Tab-separated table of C-alpha atoms in Angstrom:
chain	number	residue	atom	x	y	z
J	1	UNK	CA	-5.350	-15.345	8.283
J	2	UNK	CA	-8.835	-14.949	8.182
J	3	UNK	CA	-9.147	-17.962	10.718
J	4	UNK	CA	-6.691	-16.488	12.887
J	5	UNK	CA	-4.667	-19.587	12.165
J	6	UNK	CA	-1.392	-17.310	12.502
J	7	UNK	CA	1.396	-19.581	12.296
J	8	UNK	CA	-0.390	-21.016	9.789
J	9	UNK	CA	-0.761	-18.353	7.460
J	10	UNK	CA	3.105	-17.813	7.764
J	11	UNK	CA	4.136	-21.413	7.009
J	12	UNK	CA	1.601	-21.046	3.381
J	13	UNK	CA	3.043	-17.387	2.744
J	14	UNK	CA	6.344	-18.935	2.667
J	15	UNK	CA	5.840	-22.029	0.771
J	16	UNK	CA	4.405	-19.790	-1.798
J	17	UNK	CA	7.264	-17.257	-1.912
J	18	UNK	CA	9.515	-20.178	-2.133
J	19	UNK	CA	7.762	-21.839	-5.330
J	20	UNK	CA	6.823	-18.796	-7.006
J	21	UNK	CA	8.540	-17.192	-10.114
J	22	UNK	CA	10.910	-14.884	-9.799
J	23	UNK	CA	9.195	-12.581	-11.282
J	24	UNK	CA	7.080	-12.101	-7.903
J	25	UNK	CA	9.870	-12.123	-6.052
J	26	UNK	CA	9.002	-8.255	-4.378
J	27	UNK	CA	5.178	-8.846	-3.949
J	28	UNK	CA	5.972	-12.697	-2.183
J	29	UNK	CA	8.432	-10.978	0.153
J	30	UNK	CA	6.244	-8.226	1.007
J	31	UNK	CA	3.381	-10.450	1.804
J	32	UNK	CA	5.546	-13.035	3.952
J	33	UNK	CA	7.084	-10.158	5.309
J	34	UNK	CA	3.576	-8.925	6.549
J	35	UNK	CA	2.346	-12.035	7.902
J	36	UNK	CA	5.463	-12.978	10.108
J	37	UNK	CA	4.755	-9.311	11.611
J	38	UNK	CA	1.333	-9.981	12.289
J	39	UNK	CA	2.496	-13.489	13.723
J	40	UNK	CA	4.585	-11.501	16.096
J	41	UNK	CA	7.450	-12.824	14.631
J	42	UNK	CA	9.232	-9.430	14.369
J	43	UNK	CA	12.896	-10.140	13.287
J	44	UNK	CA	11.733	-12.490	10.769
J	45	UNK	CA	9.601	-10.123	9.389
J	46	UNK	CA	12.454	-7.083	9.382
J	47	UNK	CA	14.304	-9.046	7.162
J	48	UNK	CA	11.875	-10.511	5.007
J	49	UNK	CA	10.823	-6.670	4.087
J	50	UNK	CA	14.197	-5.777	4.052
J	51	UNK	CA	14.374	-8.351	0.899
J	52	UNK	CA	11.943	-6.285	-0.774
J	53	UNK	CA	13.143	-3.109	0.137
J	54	UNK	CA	16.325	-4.397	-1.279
J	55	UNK	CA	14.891	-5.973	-4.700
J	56	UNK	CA	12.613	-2.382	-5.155
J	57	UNK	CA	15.279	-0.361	-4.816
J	58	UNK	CA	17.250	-2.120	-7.596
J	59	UNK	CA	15.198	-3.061	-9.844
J	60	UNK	CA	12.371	-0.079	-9.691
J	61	UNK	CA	14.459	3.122	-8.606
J	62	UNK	CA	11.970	5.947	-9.275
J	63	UNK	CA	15.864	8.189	-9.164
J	64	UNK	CA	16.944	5.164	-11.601
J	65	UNK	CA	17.157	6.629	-15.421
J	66	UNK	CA	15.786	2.895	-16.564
J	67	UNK	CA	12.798	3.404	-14.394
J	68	UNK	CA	10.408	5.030	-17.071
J	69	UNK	CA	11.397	1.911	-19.444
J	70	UNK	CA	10.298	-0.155	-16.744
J	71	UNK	CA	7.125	1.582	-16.521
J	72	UNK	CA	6.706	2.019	-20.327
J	73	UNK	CA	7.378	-2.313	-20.899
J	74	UNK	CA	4.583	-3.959	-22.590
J	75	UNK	CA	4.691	-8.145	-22.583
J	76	UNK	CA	2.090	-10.482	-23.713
J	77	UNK	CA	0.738	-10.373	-20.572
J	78	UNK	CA	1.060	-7.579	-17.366
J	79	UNK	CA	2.187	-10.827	-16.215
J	80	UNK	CA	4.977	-11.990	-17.580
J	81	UNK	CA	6.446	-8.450	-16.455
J	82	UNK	CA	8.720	-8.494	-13.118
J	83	UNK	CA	6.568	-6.976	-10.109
J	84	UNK	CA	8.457	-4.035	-9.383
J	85	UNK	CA	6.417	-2.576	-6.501
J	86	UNK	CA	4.213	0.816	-6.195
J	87	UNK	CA	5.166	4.158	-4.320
J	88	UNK	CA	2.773	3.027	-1.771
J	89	UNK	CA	4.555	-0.442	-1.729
J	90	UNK	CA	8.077	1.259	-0.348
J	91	UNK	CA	6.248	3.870	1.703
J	92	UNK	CA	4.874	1.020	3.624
J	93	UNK	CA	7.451	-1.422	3.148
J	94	UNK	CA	9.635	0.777	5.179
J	95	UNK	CA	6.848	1.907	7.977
J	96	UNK	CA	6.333	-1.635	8.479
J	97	UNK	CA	10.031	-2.206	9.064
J	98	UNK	CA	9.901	0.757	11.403
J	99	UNK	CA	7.121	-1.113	13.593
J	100	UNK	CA	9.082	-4.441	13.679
J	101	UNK	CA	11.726	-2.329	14.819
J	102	UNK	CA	9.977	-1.203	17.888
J	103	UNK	CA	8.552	-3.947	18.648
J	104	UNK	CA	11.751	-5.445	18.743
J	105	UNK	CA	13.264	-2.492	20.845
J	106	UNK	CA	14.783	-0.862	18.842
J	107	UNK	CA	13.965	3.252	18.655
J	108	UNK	CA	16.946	3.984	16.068
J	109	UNK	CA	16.434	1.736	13.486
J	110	UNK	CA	12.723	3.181	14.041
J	111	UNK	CA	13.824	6.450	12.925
J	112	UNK	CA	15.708	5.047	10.301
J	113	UNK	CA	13.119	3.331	8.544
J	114	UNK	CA	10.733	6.220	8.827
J	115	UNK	CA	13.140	8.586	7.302
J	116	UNK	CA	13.232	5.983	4.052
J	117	UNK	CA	9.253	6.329	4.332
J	118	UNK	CA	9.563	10.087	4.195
J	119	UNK	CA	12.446	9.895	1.208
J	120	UNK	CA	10.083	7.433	-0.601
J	121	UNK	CA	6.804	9.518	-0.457
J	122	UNK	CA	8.925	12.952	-1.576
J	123	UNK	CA	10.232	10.650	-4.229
J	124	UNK	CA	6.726	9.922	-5.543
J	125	UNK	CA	5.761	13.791	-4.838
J	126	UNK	CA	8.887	15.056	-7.203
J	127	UNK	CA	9.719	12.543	-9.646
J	128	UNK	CA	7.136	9.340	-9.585
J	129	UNK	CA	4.018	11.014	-11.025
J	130	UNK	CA	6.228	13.006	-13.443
J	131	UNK	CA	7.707	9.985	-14.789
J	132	UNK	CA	4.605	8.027	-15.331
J	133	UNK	CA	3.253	10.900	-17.299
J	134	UNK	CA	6.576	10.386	-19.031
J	135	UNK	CA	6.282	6.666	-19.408
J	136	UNK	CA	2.761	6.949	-21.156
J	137	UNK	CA	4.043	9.316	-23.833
J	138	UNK	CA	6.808	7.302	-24.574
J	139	UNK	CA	3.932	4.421	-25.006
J	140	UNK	CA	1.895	6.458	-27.029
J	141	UNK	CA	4.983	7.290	-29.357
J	142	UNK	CA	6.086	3.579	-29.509
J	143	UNK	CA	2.669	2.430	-30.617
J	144	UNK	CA	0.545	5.189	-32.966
J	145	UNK	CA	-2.888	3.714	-32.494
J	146	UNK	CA	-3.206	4.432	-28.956
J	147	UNK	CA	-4.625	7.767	-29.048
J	148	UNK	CA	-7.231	7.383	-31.310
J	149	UNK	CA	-8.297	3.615	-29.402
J	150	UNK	CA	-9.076	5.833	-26.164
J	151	UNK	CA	-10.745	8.355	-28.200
J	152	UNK	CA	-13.437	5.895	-29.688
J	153	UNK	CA	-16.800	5.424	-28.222
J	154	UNK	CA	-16.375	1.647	-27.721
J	155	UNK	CA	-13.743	1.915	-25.291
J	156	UNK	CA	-14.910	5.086	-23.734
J	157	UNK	CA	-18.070	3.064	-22.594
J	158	UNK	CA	-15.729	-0.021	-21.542
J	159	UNK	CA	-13.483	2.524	-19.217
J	160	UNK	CA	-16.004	3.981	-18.360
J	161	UNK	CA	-18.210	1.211	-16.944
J	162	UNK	CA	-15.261	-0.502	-14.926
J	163	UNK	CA	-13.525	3.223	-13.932
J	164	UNK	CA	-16.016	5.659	-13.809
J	165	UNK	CA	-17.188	4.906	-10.267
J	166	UNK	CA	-13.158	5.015	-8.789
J	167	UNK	CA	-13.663	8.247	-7.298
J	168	UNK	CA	-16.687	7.638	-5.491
J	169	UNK	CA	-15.959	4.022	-4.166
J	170	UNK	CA	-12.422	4.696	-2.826
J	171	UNK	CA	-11.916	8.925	-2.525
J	172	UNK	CA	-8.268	8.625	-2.961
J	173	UNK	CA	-6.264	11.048	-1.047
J	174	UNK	CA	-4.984	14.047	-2.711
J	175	UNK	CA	-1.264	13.937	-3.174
J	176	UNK	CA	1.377	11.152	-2.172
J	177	UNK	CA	1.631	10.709	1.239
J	178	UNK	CA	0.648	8.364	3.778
J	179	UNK	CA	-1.112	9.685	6.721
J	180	UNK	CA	-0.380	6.726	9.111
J	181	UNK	CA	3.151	6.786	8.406
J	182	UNK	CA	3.309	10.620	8.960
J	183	UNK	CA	1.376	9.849	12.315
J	184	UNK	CA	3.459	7.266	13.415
J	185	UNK	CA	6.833	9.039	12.039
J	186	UNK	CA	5.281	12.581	14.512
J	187	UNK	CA	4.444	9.881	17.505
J	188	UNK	CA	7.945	8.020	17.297
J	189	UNK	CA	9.907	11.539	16.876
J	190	UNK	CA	8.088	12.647	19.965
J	191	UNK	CA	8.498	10.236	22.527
J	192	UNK	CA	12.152	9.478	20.861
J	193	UNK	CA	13.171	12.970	20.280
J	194	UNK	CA	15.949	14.967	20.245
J	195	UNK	CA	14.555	18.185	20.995
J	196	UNK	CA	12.935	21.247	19.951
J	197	UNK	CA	13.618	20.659	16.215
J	198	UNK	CA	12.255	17.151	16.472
J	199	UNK	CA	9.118	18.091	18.051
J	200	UNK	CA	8.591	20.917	15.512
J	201	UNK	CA	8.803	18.079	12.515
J	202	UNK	CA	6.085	16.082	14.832
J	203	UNK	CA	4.037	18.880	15.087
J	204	UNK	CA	4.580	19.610	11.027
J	205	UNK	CA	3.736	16.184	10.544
J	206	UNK	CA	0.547	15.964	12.035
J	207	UNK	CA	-0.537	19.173	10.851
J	208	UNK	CA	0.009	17.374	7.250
J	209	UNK	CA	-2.111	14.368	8.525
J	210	UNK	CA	-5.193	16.796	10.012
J	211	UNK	CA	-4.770	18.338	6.097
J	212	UNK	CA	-4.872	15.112	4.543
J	213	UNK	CA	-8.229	14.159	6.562
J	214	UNK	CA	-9.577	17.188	7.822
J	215	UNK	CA	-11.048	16.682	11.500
J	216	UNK	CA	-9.555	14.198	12.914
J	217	UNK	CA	-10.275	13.472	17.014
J	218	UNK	CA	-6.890	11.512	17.331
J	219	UNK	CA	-4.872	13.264	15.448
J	220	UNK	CA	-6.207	16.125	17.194
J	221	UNK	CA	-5.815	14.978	20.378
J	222	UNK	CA	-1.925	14.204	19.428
J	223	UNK	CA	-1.581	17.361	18.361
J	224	UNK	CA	-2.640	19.208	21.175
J	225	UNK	CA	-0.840	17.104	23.764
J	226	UNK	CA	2.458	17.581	21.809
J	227	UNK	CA	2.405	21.258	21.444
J	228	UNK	CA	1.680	21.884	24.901
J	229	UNK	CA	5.223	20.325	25.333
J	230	UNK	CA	4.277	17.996	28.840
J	231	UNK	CA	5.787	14.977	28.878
J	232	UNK	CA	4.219	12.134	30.382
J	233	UNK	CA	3.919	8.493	29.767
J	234	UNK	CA	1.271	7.055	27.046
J	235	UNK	CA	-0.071	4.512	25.357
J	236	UNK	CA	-0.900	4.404	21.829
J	237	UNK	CA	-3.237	1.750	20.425
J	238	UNK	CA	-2.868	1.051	16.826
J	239	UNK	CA	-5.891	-0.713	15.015
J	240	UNK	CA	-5.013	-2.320	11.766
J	241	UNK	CA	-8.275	-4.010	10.378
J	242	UNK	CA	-9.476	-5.627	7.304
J	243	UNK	CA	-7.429	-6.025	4.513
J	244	UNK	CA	-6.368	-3.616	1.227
J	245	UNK	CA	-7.900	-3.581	-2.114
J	246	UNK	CA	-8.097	-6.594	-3.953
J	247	UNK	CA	-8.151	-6.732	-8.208
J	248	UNK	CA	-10.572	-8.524	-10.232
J	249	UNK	CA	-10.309	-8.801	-14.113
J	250	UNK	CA	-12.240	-7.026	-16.335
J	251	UNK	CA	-12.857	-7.178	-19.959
J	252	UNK	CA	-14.635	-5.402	-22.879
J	253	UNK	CA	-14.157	-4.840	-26.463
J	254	UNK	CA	-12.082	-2.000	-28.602
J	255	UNK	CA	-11.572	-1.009	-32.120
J	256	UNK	CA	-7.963	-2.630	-33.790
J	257	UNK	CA	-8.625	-0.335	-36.965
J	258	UNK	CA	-7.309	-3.524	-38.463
J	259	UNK	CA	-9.878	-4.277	-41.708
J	260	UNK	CA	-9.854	-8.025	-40.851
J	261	UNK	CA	-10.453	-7.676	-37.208
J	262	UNK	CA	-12.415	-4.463	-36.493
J	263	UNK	CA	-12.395	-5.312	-32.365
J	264	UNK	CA	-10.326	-7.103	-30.281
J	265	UNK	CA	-10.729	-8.385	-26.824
J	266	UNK	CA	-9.026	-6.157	-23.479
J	267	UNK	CA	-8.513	-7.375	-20.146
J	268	UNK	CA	-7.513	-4.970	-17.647
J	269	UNK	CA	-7.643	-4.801	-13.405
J	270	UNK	CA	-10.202	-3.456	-11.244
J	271	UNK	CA	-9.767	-1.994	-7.787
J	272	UNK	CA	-12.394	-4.255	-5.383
J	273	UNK	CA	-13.081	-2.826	-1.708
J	274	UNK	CA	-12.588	-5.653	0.850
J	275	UNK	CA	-15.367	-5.009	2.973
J	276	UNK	CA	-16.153	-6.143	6.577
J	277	UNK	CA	-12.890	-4.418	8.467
J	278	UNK	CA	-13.454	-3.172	12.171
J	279	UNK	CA	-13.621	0.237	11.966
J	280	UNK	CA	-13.197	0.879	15.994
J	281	UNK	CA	-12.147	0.064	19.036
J	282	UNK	CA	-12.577	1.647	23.083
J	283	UNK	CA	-9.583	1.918	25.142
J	284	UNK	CA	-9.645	2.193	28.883
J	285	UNK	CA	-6.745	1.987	31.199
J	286	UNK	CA	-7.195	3.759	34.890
J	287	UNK	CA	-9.539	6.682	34.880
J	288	UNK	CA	-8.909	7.287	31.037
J	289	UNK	CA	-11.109	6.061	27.829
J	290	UNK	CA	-10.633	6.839	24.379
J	291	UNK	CA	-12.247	5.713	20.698
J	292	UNK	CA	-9.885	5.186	17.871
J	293	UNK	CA	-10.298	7.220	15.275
J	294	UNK	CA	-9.241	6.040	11.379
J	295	UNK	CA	-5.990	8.033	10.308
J	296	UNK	CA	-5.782	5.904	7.135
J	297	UNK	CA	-7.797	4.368	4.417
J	298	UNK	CA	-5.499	2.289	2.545
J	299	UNK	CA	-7.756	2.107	-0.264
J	300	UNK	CA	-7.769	5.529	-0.774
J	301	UNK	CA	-4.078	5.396	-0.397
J	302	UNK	CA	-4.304	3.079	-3.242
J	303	UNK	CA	-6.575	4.264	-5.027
J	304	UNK	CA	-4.657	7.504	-5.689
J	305	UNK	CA	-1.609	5.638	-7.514
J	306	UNK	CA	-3.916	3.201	-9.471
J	307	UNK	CA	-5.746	6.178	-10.750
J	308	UNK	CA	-2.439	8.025	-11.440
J	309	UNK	CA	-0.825	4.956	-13.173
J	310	UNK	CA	-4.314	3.774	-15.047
J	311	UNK	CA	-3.464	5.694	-18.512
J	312	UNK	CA	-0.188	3.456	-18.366
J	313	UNK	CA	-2.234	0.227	-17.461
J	314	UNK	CA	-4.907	0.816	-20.043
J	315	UNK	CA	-1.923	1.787	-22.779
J	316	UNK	CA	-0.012	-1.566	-22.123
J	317	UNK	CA	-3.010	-3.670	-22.614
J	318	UNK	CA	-3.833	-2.211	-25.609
J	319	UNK	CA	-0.530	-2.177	-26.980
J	320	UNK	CA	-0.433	-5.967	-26.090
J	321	UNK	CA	-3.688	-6.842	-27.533
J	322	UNK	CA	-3.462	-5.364	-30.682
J	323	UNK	CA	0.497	-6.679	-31.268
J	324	UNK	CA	-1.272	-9.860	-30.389
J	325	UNK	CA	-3.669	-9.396	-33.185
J	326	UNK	CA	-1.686	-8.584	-35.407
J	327	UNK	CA	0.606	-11.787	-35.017
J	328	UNK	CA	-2.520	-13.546	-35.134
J	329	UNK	CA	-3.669	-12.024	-38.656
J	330	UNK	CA	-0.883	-12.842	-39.823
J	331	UNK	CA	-0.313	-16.639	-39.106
J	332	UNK	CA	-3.850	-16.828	-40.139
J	333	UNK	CA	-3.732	-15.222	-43.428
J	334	UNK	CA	-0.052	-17.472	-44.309
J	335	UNK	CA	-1.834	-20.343	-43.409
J	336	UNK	CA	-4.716	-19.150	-45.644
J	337	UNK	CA	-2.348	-18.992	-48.595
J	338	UNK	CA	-0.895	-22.379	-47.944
J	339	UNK	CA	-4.344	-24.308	-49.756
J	340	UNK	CA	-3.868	-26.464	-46.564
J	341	UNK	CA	-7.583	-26.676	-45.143
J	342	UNK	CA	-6.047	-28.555	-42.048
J	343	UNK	CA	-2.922	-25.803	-41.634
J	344	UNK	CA	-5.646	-23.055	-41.343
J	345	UNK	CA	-7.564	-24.985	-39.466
J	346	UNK	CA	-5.177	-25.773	-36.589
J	347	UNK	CA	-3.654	-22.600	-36.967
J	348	UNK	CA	-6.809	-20.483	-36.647
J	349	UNK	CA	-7.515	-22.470	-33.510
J	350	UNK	CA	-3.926	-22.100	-32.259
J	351	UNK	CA	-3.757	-18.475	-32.252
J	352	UNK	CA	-7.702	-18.471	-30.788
J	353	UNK	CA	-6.513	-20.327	-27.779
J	354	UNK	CA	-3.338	-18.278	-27.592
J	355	UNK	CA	-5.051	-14.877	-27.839
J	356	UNK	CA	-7.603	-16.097	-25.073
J	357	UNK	CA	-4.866	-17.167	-22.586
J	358	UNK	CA	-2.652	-14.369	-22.723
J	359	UNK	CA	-5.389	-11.417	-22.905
J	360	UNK	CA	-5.246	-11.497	-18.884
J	361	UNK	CA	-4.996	-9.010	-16.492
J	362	UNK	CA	-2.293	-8.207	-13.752
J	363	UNK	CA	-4.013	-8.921	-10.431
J	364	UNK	CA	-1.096	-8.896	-8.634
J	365	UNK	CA	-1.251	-5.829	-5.070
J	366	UNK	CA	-0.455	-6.323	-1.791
J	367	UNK	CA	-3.399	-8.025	-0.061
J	368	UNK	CA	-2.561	-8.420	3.605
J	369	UNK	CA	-2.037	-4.526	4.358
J	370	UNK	CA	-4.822	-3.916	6.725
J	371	UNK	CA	-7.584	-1.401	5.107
J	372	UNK	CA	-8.040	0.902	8.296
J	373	UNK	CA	-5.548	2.340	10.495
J	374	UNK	CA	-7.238	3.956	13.299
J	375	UNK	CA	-5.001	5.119	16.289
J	376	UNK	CA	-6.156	6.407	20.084
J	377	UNK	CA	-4.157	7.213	22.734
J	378	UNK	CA	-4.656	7.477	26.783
J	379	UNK	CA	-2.014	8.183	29.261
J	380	UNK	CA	-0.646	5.137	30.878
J	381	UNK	CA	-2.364	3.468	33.381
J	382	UNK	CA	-0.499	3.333	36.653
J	383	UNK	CA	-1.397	-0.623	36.732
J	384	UNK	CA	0.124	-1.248	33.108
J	385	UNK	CA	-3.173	-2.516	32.519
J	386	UNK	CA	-5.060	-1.543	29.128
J	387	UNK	CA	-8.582	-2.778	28.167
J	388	UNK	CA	-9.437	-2.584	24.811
J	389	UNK	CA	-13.068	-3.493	23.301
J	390	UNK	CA	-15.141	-3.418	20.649
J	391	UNK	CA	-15.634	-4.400	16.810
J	392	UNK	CA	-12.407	-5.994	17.665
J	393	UNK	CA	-13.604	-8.326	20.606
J	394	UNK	CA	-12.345	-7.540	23.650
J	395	UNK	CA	-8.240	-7.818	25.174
J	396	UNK	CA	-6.892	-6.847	28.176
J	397	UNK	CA	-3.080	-5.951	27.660
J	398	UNK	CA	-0.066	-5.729	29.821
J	399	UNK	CA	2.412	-2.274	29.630
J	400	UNK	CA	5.126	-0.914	30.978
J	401	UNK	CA	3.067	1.491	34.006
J	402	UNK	CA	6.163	4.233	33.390
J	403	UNK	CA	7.007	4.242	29.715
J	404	UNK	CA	5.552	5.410	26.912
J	405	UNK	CA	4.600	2.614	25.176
J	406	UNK	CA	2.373	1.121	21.930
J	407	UNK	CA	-0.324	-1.482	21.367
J	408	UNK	CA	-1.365	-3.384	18.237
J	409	UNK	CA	-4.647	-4.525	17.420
J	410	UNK	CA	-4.463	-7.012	14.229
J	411	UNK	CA	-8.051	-7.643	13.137
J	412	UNK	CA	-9.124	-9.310	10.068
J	413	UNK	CA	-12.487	-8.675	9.987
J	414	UNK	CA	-15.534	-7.179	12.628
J	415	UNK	CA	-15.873	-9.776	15.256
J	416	UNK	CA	-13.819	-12.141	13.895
J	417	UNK	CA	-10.006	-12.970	14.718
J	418	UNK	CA	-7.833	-10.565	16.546
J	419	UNK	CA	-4.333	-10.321	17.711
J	420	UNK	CA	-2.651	-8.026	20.155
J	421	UNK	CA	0.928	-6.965	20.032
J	422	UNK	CA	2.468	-4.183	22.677
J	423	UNK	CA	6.055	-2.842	23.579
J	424	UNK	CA	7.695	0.148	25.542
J	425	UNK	CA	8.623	2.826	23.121
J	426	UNK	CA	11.139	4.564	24.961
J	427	UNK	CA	14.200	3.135	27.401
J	428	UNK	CA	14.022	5.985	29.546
J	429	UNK	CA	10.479	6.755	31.530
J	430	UNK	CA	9.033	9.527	30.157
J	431	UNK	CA	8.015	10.804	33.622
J	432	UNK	CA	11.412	11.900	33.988
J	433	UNK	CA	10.463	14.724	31.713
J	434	UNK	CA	6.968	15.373	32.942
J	435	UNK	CA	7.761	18.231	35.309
J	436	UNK	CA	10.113	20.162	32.959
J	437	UNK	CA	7.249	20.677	30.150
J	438	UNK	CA	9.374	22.511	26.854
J	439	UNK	CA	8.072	26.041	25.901
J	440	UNK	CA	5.626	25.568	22.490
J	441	UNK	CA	7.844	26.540	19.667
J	442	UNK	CA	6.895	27.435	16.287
J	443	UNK	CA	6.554	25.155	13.735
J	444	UNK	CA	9.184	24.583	11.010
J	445	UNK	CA	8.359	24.296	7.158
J	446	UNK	CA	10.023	21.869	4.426
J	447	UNK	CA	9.591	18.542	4.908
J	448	UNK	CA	10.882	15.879	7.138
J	449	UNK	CA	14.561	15.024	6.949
């Protein structure tokens, strides 16, 4: 990817989901699924997502009464557990699917997948953060030293070094939503509408996004031009740069408040900023300009549900370390006992080796979700021709002069490789609607359905 070597990229993303474990069965679909989108190869990509979509649903239900056990597992190592996927993972899984969709024509199945976006991010709202709360005290019931290992000192200043920074490095978003997919879910229900009650959910929607990020010029701009209830055709560009939040291993030493083996060893997984993503493009197209403006950090989107989910992290990898420990002691001290000076020997080195090469941490996110999303929008250009330049480089792209219609801008990095993607958003020109402008209506509250 970071070549631009497109094609490429898809043929290694699938020979790895094919020889991989099973076990990474969800995380291997979701990043073919990715790359085959950003390949342009749209239909391959719908069902590859719709593979993981499939395998989250059954075997990481937040609604599923199993679904705290899942959370609650502890293995030898995070893993040797199944990846089950995050909140963020189905949220995106699903607005992903939505964008193959209209690339590939198809409005309805658009809506579709955007209303499993919006189910999945009121799932995590109501239920997910509840249940990993749940899933930790179950943890701390099913293994009594936990407490009092993330009361002492030595950890404290462990956590504390790798975590202590989180807030300031990635500001997570407050709550559980997305605020691209809530853009794109308002832009889609506008230009594919069914009315006044539609237009009031867009409207509701990006009121959500402009209180997720505060001032926003695009979302602003969106918001405006939607109330006033013209209808005209326009082109959105969508810039998806850089890539999410990568994990790197760290490790440090706690108390066992075992006699023979006062501290053990702790791996556990760092959030890690991919840095160098585009952070804007211009857009001209006939007598109109416009600069994106970032709707989305997915590393604070990230961010949010690692921090949320890191008292379960930390809790399994102490639970595993000290089992291991344990075991360890043990084999040690019956070897001991055995008078066999070669026994001990071998085993002492045995369980040394074993200890070392399981105390690993789980590494495993989605890496090929771009880290920005920034969006602008200008009407359409009478030619169908859209310039768009910048951090970027520079494309000139082709649209339909009469329909409302959407770019993509893939970029892996500032000034490096870049790929464009547009398509029509509507099958009716929007014109037709652009003298009969709908009287502003109030917005609705609740949540979109």
């Amino acid at each position: 990817l970071e070549a631009g070597r497109w094609d490429a990229a898809v043929d290694s993303a699938a020979r790895v989901a094919v020889d991989d474990t099973d076990r990474n069965e969800i995380i291997d679909a979701l990043e073919l699924g990715t790359v085959q989108r950003i390949a342009g190869r749209h239909e391959a990509s719908d069902a590859t997502l719709g593979r993981a979509w499939d395998s989250m649903k059954r075997t990481a239900d937040p609604g599923s009464p199993t679904f705290v056990d899942t959370l609650a597992a502890v293995a030898v190592n995070e893993r040797a557990l199944d990846y089950v996927g995050t909140s963020y993972d189905r949220v995106m899984c699903a607005t992903l699917r939505a964008l193959d969709a209209l690339a590939s024509g198809d409005p309805d199945s658009a809506r579709v997948e955007l209303k499993r976006a919006q189910f999945a991010q009121e799932d995590a709202e109501a239920r997910f953060a509840d249940q990993i709360e749940a899933a930790r005290s179950q943890m701390e019931q099913e293994h009594d030293d936990l407490a009092r290992i993330r009361e002492d000192p030595d950890f404290q200043s462990g956590f504390d070094a790798a975590y202590g920074d989180l807030e300031a490095r990635f500001k997570p978003y407050a709550g559980w939503t997305n605020p691209f997919t809530d853009w794109l879910t308002a832009v889609l229900l506008h230009v594919d509408g069914g009315g006044a009650g539609d237009r009031n959910r867009s409207i509701d929607l990006l009121r959500r996004v402009r209180g997720t990020l505060g001032d926003n010029a695009a979302v602003d701009s969106d918001l405006a031009f939607i109330e006033s209830g013209v209808r005209s055709p326009q082109t959105w560009v969508v810039l998806e740069s850089g890539f999410a939040p990568r994990r790197e291993e760290v490790s440090f030493r706690i108390p066992a408040f075992i006699p023979e083996m006062p501290f053990i060893g702790i791996a556990l997984p760092k959030l890690v900023q991919v840095d160098g993503a585009a952070t804007g493009v211009r857009i001209r197209g006939g007598d109109a300009t416009a600069e994106t403006a970032v709707v989305c950090d997915m590393g604070s989107v990230v961010a949010h549900e690692f921090q949320a989910q890191l008292p379960l992290i930390t809790g399994r990898a102490i639970a595993s370390a000290v089992a291991k420990a344990a075991a360890s002691l043990a084999a040690n001290l019956a070897a001991k006992q055995s008078d066999n000076g070669w026994a001990l020997l071998a085993t002492m080195v045995a369980t040394n080796v074993y200890g070392y090469a399981t105390t690993i941490a789980d590494l495993r996110t989605w890496r090929t979700l771009p880290r920005y999303y920034a969006v602008a929008r200008i009407p359409t250009p009478a030619d169908g021709r859209v310039v768009i330049d910048g951090e970027a480089g520079t494309h000139e792209v082709d649209v339909p002069a009469d329909r409302d219609a959407m770019v993509v801008v893939r970029s892996v990095r500032a000034g490096g490789p870049a790929i464009t993607h547009s398509f029509r958003l509507t099958g009716e020109p929007a014109s037709l609607a652009a003298g009969h402008p709908i009287a502003p209506v109030p917005p609705l509250k609740g949540s979109f359905r």
